[in-house]
mmCIF file of C-alpha atoms in Angstrom:
data_model
loop_
_atom_site.group_PDB
_atom_site.id
_atom_site.type_symbol
_atom_site.label_atom_id
_atom_site.label_comp_id
_atom_site.label_asym_id
_atom_site.label_seq_id
_atom_site.Cartn_x
_atom_site.Cartn_y
_atom_site.Cartn_z
ATOM 1 C CA UNK A 13 -0.002 0.019 -0.014
ATOM 2 C CA UNK A 14 2.858 2.358 0.841
ATOM 3 C CA UNK A 15 4.496 1.546 -2.498
ATOM 4 C CA UNK A 16 1.266 2.354 -4.363
ATOM 5 C CA UNK A 17 1.052 5.710 -2.588
ATOM 6 C CA UNK A 18 4.649 6.450 -3.513
ATOM 7 C CA UNK A 19 3.944 5.667 -7.190
ATOM 8 C CA UNK A 20 0.960 8.037 -7.151
ATOM 9 C CA UNK A 21 3.035 10.747 -5.470
ATOM 10 C CA UNK A 22 5.961 10.399 -7.908
ATOM 11 C CA UNK A 23 3.598 10.350 -10.882
ATOM 12 C CA UNK A 24 1.898 13.518 -9.584
ATOM 13 C CA UNK A 25 5.246 15.259 -9.142
ATOM 14 C CA UNK A 26 6.381 14.402 -12.658
ATOM 15 C CA UNK A 27 3.051 15.548 -14.052
ATOM 16 C CA UNK A 28 3.371 18.877 -12.286
ATOM 17 C CA UNK A 29 6.860 19.304 -13.743
ATOM 18 C CA UNK A 30 5.586 18.497 -17.227
ATOM 19 C CA UNK A 31 2.749 20.988 -16.707
ATOM 20 C CA UNK A 32 5.104 23.715 -15.614
ATOM 21 C CA UNK A 33 7.440 23.161 -18.595
ATOM 22 C CA UNK A 34 4.532 22.944 -21.042
ATOM 23 C CA UNK A 35 2.886 26.092 -19.664
ATOM 24 C CA UNK A 36 6.174 27.951 -19.891
ATOM 25 C CA UNK A 37 6.655 26.930 -23.508
ATOM 26 C CA UNK A 38 3.126 27.893 -24.398
ATOM 27 C CA UNK A 39 3.042 31.210 -22.540
ATOM 28 C CA UNK A 40 6.503 32.633 -23.078
ATOM 29 C CA UNK A 41 7.179 31.730 -26.698
ATOM 30 C CA UNK A 42 5.457 33.192 -29.825
ATOM 31 C CA UNK A 43 1.974 31.770 -30.248
ATOM 32 C CA UNK A 44 1.860 29.338 -33.148
ATOM 33 C CA UNK A 45 5.618 28.725 -33.090
ATOM 34 C CA UNK A 46 7.166 25.311 -32.618
ATOM 35 C CA UNK A 47 7.976 25.678 -28.923
ATOM 36 C CA UNK A 48 4.573 27.154 -28.161
ATOM 37 C CA UNK A 49 2.845 24.375 -30.084
ATOM 38 C CA UNK A 50 4.762 21.665 -28.233
ATOM 39 C CA UNK A 51 3.747 23.279 -24.960
ATOM 40 C CA UNK A 52 0.136 23.365 -26.085
ATOM 41 C CA UNK A 53 0.210 19.713 -27.140
ATOM 42 C CA UNK A 54 1.600 18.711 -23.740
ATOM 43 C CA UNK A 55 -1.146 20.568 -21.846
ATOM 44 C CA UNK A 56 0.377 23.999 -21.367
ATOM 45 C CA UNK A 57 -2.804 25.854 -22.327
ATOM 46 C CA UNK A 58 -4.612 25.814 -19.026
ATOM 47 C CA UNK A 59 -7.319 24.929 -18.061
ATOM 48 C CA UNK A 60 -7.880 23.160 -21.404
ATOM 49 C CA UNK A 61 -4.637 21.272 -21.051
ATOM 50 C CA UNK A 62 -5.740 19.480 -17.881
ATOM 51 C CA UNK A 63 -6.865 16.550 -20.052
ATOM 52 C CA UNK A 64 -3.395 16.044 -21.476
ATOM 53 C CA UNK A 65 -1.827 16.449 -18.020
ATOM 54 C CA UNK A 66 -4.174 13.802 -16.612
ATOM 55 C CA UNK A 67 -3.038 11.491 -19.434
ATOM 56 C CA UNK A 68 0.535 12.178 -18.460
ATOM 57 C CA UNK A 69 -0.281 11.331 -14.830
ATOM 58 C CA UNK A 70 -1.711 7.952 -15.854
ATOM 59 C CA UNK A 71 1.288 7.340 -18.064
ATOM 60 C CA UNK A 72 3.801 8.041 -15.315
ATOM 61 C CA UNK A 73 1.813 5.942 -12.825
ATOM 62 C CA UNK A 74 1.730 3.073 -15.287
ATOM 63 C CA UNK A 75 5.507 3.290 -15.820
ATOM 64 C CA UNK A 76 6.191 3.214 -12.085
ATOM 65 C CA UNK A 77 3.985 0.162 -11.712
ATOM 66 C CA UNK A 78 5.776 -1.583 -14.568
ATOM 67 C CA UNK A 79 9.121 -0.655 -12.979
ATOM 68 C CA UNK A 80 8.023 -2.226 -9.680
ATOM 69 C CA UNK A 81 7.235 -5.471 -11.513
ATOM 70 C CA UNK A 82 10.603 -5.432 -13.254
ATOM 71 C CA UNK A 83 12.300 -5.052 -9.868
ATOM 72 C CA UNK A 84 10.276 -7.986 -8.565
ATOM 73 C CA UNK A 85 11.393 -10.124 -11.491
ATOM 74 C CA UNK A 86 15.041 -9.105 -10.926
ATOM 75 C CA UNK A 87 14.706 -10.011 -7.244
ATOM 76 C CA UNK A 88 13.204 -13.438 -7.951
ATOM 77 C CA UNK A 89 15.865 -14.200 -10.593
ATOM 78 C CA UNK A 90 18.551 -13.886 -7.903
ATOM 79 C CA UNK A 91 17.255 -17.142 -6.410
ATOM 80 C CA UNK A 92 18.230 -19.089 -9.578
ATOM 81 C CA UNK A 93 21.876 -18.242 -8.905
ATOM 82 C CA UNK A 94 22.040 -19.168 -5.237
ATOM 83 C CA UNK A 95 22.821 -22.847 -5.901
ATOM 84 C CA UNK A 96 20.031 -24.317 -3.827
ATOM 85 C CA UNK A 97 20.125 -27.409 -6.007
ATOM 86 C CA UNK A 98 23.002 -29.541 -7.330
ATOM 87 C CA UNK A 99 23.812 -28.838 -10.976
ATOM 88 C CA UNK A 100 26.601 -31.393 -11.498
ATOM 89 C CA UNK A 101 26.059 -34.209 -13.953
ATOM 90 C CA UNK A 102 25.007 -37.582 -12.582
ATOM 91 C CA UNK A 103 24.236 -36.123 -9.141
ATOM 92 C CA UNK A 104 21.256 -37.800 -7.463
ATOM 93 C CA UNK A 105 19.171 -36.851 -4.435
ATOM 94 C CA UNK A 106 18.277 -39.392 -1.798
ATOM 95 C CA UNK A 107 15.167 -39.056 0.408
ATOM 96 C CA UNK A 108 17.452 -37.735 3.178
ATOM 97 C CA UNK A 109 18.840 -35.088 0.806
ATOM 98 C CA UNK A 110 15.284 -34.050 -0.034
ATOM 99 C CA UNK A 111 14.444 -33.763 3.673
ATOM 100 C CA UNK A 112 17.604 -31.716 4.273
ATOM 101 C CA UNK A 113 16.619 -29.445 1.376
ATOM 102 C CA UNK A 114 13.258 -28.810 2.990
ATOM 103 C CA UNK A 115 14.878 -27.845 6.275
ATOM 104 C CA UNK A 116 17.330 -25.616 4.390
ATOM 105 C CA UNK A 117 14.473 -23.815 2.598
ATOM 106 C CA UNK A 118 12.555 -23.332 5.900
ATOM 107 C CA UNK A 119 15.687 -21.861 7.495
ATOM 108 C CA UNK A 120 16.471 -19.656 4.519
ATOM 109 C CA UNK A 121 12.937 -18.264 4.356
ATOM 110 C CA UNK A 122 13.380 -16.816 7.850
ATOM 111 C CA UNK A 123 15.638 -14.207 6.232
ATOM 112 C CA UNK A 124 14.622 -14.071 2.552
ATOM 113 C CA UNK A 125 11.564 -15.306 0.738
ATOM 114 C CA UNK A 126 11.673 -16.290 -2.894
ATOM 115 C CA UNK A 127 9.113 -17.969 -5.082
ATOM 116 C CA UNK A 128 11.721 -20.651 -5.751
ATOM 117 C CA UNK A 129 12.246 -21.473 -2.059
ATOM 118 C CA UNK A 130 8.475 -21.799 -1.572
ATOM 119 C CA UNK A 131 8.141 -24.213 -4.463
ATOM 120 C CA UNK A 132 11.097 -26.310 -3.309
ATOM 121 C CA UNK A 133 9.758 -26.473 0.276
ATOM 122 C CA UNK A 134 6.332 -27.607 -0.910
ATOM 123 C CA UNK A 135 7.820 -30.124 -3.363
ATOM 124 C CA UNK A 136 10.090 -31.599 -0.686
ATOM 125 C CA UNK A 137 7.153 -31.872 1.691
ATOM 126 C CA UNK A 138 5.108 -33.624 -0.970
ATOM 127 C CA UNK A 139 7.875 -36.143 -1.638
ATOM 128 C CA UNK A 140 8.344 -36.816 2.043
ATOM 129 C CA UNK A 141 4.606 -37.554 2.353
ATOM 130 C CA UNK A 142 3.934 -39.486 -0.871
ATOM 131 C CA UNK A 143 7.390 -40.775 -1.923
ATOM 132 C CA UNK A 144 6.261 -40.228 -5.505
ATOM 133 C CA UNK A 145 8.322 -38.332 -8.099
ATOM 134 C CA UNK A 146 5.237 -37.862 -10.343
ATOM 135 C CA UNK A 147 3.380 -36.191 -7.468
ATOM 136 C CA UNK A 148 6.350 -33.884 -6.882
ATOM 137 C CA UNK A 149 6.402 -33.025 -10.578
ATOM 138 C CA UNK A 150 2.690 -32.219 -10.489
ATOM 139 C CA UNK A 151 2.947 -29.942 -7.447
ATOM 140 C CA UNK A 152 5.900 -28.081 -9.008
ATOM 141 C CA UNK A 153 3.937 -27.453 -12.215
ATOM 142 C CA UNK A 154 0.805 -26.412 -10.364
ATOM 143 C CA UNK A 155 2.685 -24.086 -8.023
ATOM 144 C CA UNK A 156 4.565 -22.417 -10.898
ATOM 145 C CA UNK A 157 1.201 -21.936 -12.628
ATOM 146 C CA UNK A 158 -0.303 -20.390 -9.472
ATOM 147 C CA UNK A 159 2.623 -18.008 -9.129
ATOM 148 C CA UNK A 160 2.357 -17.002 -12.783
ATOM 149 C CA UNK A 161 -1.376 -16.254 -12.371
ATOM 150 C CA UNK A 162 -0.596 -14.151 -9.301
ATOM 151 C CA UNK A 163 1.967 -12.157 -11.274
ATOM 152 C CA UNK A 164 -0.684 -11.561 -13.983
ATOM 153 C CA UNK A 165 -3.127 -10.365 -11.305
ATOM 154 C CA UNK A 166 -0.475 -7.942 -10.074
ATOM 155 C CA UNK A 167 -0.474 -6.396 -13.544
ATOM 156 C CA UNK A 168 -4.152 -5.478 -13.392
ATOM 157 C CA UNK A 169 -3.608 -1.786 -12.697
ATOM 158 C CA UNK A 170 -1.201 -1.499 -15.610
ATOM 159 C CA UNK A 171 -3.778 -3.122 -17.913
ATOM 160 C CA UNK A 172 -6.380 -0.668 -16.714
ATOM 161 C CA UNK A 173 -4.060 2.308 -17.324
ATOM 162 C CA UNK A 174 -3.249 1.071 -20.808
ATOM 163 C CA UNK A 175 -7.005 0.971 -21.491
ATOM 164 C CA UNK A 176 -7.713 4.254 -19.736
ATOM 165 C CA UNK A 177 -5.105 6.420 -21.535
ATOM 166 C CA UNK A 178 -6.622 6.269 -25.045
ATOM 167 C CA UNK A 179 -10.107 6.424 -23.533
ATOM 168 C CA UNK A 180 -9.291 9.687 -21.743
ATOM 169 C CA UNK A 181 -7.818 10.957 -25.009
ATOM 170 C CA UNK A 182 -11.024 10.141 -26.831
ATOM 171 C CA UNK A 183 -13.060 11.908 -24.130
ATOM 172 C CA UNK A 184 -10.853 14.979 -24.578
ATOM 173 C CA UNK A 185 -11.476 14.884 -28.305
ATOM 174 C CA UNK A 186 -15.228 14.666 -27.878
ATOM 175 C CA UNK A 187 -15.265 17.503 -25.339
ATOM 176 C CA UNK A 188 -13.136 19.723 -27.604
ATOM 177 C CA UNK A 189 -15.281 19.106 -30.622
ATOM 178 C CA UNK A 190 -18.474 19.638 -28.619
ATOM 179 C CA UNK A 191 -17.178 22.933 -27.275
ATOM 180 C CA UNK A 192 -16.251 24.040 -30.811
ATOM 181 C CA UNK A 193 -19.650 23.175 -32.157
ATOM 182 C CA UNK A 194 -21.293 25.086 -29.349
ATOM 183 C CA UNK A 195 -19.455 28.249 -30.456
ATOM 184 C CA UNK A 196 -19.851 27.724 -34.186
ATOM 185 C CA UNK A 197 -22.826 30.091 -34.513
ATOM 186 C CA UNK A 198 -20.612 33.012 -33.313
ATOM 187 C CA UNK A 199 -17.589 32.159 -35.445
ATOM 188 C CA UNK A 200 -17.616 35.655 -37.042
ATOM 189 C CA UNK A 201 -16.337 37.128 -33.768
ATOM 190 C CA UNK A 202 -12.481 36.970 -33.779
ATOM 191 C CA UNK A 203 -12.397 36.248 -30.036
ATOM 192 C CA UNK A 204 -14.885 33.391 -30.386
ATOM 193 C CA UNK A 205 -12.993 32.099 -33.442
ATOM 194 C CA UNK A 206 -9.848 31.907 -31.308
ATOM 195 C CA UNK A 207 -11.760 29.932 -28.691
ATOM 196 C CA UNK A 208 -12.998 27.549 -31.371
ATOM 197 C CA UNK A 209 -9.484 27.081 -32.681
ATOM 198 C CA UNK A 210 -8.215 26.456 -29.157
ATOM 199 C CA UNK A 211 -10.964 23.870 -28.522
ATOM 200 C CA UNK A 212 -10.087 22.051 -31.746
ATOM 201 C CA UNK A 213 -6.423 21.974 -30.732
ATOM 202 C CA UNK A 214 -7.457 20.408 -27.434
ATOM 203 C CA UNK A 215 -9.650 17.887 -29.234
ATOM 204 C CA UNK A 216 -6.915 16.514 -31.420
ATOM 205 C CA UNK A 217 -4.014 17.077 -29.029
ATOM 206 C CA UNK A 218 -5.640 14.929 -26.346
ATOM 207 C CA UNK A 219 -5.893 11.982 -28.752
ATOM 208 C CA UNK A 220 -2.389 12.573 -30.105
ATOM 209 C CA UNK A 221 -0.826 12.601 -26.647
ATOM 210 C CA UNK A 222 -2.866 9.585 -25.552
ATOM 211 C CA UNK A 223 -1.872 7.503 -28.562
ATOM 212 C CA UNK A 224 1.806 8.315 -28.288
ATOM 213 C CA UNK A 225 1.998 7.613 -24.573
ATOM 214 C CA UNK A 226 -0.082 4.461 -24.855
ATOM 215 C CA UNK A 227 2.271 3.091 -27.511
ATOM 216 C CA UNK A 228 5.225 3.679 -25.194
ATOM 217 C CA UNK A 229 3.713 2.086 -22.118
ATOM 218 C CA UNK A 230 2.312 -0.833 -24.147
ATOM 219 C CA UNK A 231 5.842 -1.621 -25.377
ATOM 220 C CA UNK A 232 7.159 -1.709 -21.814
ATOM 221 C CA UNK A 233 4.156 -3.766 -20.715
ATOM 222 C CA UNK A 234 4.801 -6.376 -23.386
ATOM 223 C CA UNK A 235 8.438 -6.501 -22.325
ATOM 224 C CA UNK A 236 7.239 -7.071 -18.763
ATOM 225 C CA UNK A 237 4.894 -9.867 -19.763
ATOM 226 C CA UNK A 238 7.691 -11.584 -21.686
ATOM 227 C CA UNK A 239 10.104 -11.416 -18.735
ATOM 228 C CA UNK A 240 7.414 -12.625 -16.293
ATOM 229 C CA UNK A 241 6.736 -15.651 -18.489
ATOM 230 C CA UNK A 242 10.458 -16.355 -18.924
ATOM 231 C CA UNK A 243 11.038 -16.141 -15.195
ATOM 232 C CA UNK A 244 8.418 -18.769 -14.335
ATOM 233 C CA UNK A 245 9.423 -21.008 -17.210
ATOM 234 C CA UNK A 246 13.088 -20.829 -16.194
ATOM 235 C CA UNK A 247 12.126 -21.533 -12.593
ATOM 236 C CA UNK A 248 10.122 -24.598 -13.534
ATOM 237 C CA UNK A 249 12.902 -25.850 -15.849
ATOM 238 C CA UNK A 250 15.503 -25.364 -13.110
ATOM 239 C CA UNK A 251 13.511 -27.334 -10.536
ATOM 240 C CA UNK A 252 12.616 -30.131 -12.965
ATOM 241 C CA UNK A 253 16.188 -30.557 -14.154
ATOM 242 C CA UNK A 254 18.033 -30.171 -10.865
ATOM 243 C CA UNK A 255 15.547 -31.500 -8.347
ATOM 244 C CA UNK A 256 12.679 -33.653 -9.729
ATOM 245 C CA UNK A 257 14.826 -35.518 -12.241
ATOM 246 C CA UNK A 258 17.539 -36.214 -9.668
ATOM 247 C CA UNK A 259 15.402 -37.793 -6.973
ATOM 248 C CA UNK A 260 16.316 -41.404 -6.417
ATOM 249 C CA UNK A 261 13.630 -43.548 -4.790
ATOM 250 C CA UNK A 262 15.032 -46.634 -3.179
#
């Protein structure tokens, strides 16, 4: 919960910074110039630009959530290099070795908890109870699958943000067009015409910002999904090769 609050706070701070920069570009450079236009696209024309700034907030929040998941993956990958299991050729594990492994995992989890240690502990317990390698193989596969589904559930907020960003952009487009149409009957007035132009800018800028940012966060999200899947596949392969396939039943 604290981590979620930090992500929201950091995303809000970055959004404020973007808003300040965008407003500066829009307000202090010649209107219609490149710098002013960039500031307007990024939400520098307040209060109309609040839609783009809200899109930026969701974007930053999504990136922080993705970053947290990458850190989790990096942490779990450390366990594959801690040599919990024998990797030498022709090494076999006796029932006593399996029992010692269970005690080792219980002791290790008092200091550090990994998904790998949890799977090994449960698999060793299963073998001690059933003395069946096939049952151990089944519980390893099922536990890896459970962990993978939990990791997918942890990505729910990122999925929502990926859906929400283009939706907010579309809402901004509809609002901008609606505001422009509401002023169309007074388009002969130069002041009103400027408001119509500004509303049309908002309409299309909101969608433009939303599409660009959604493409960026979707790329990172797909990278995350790929690494999540590789982590759990590598974990299952490591356990099968160095634990399940080495158990020797007398």
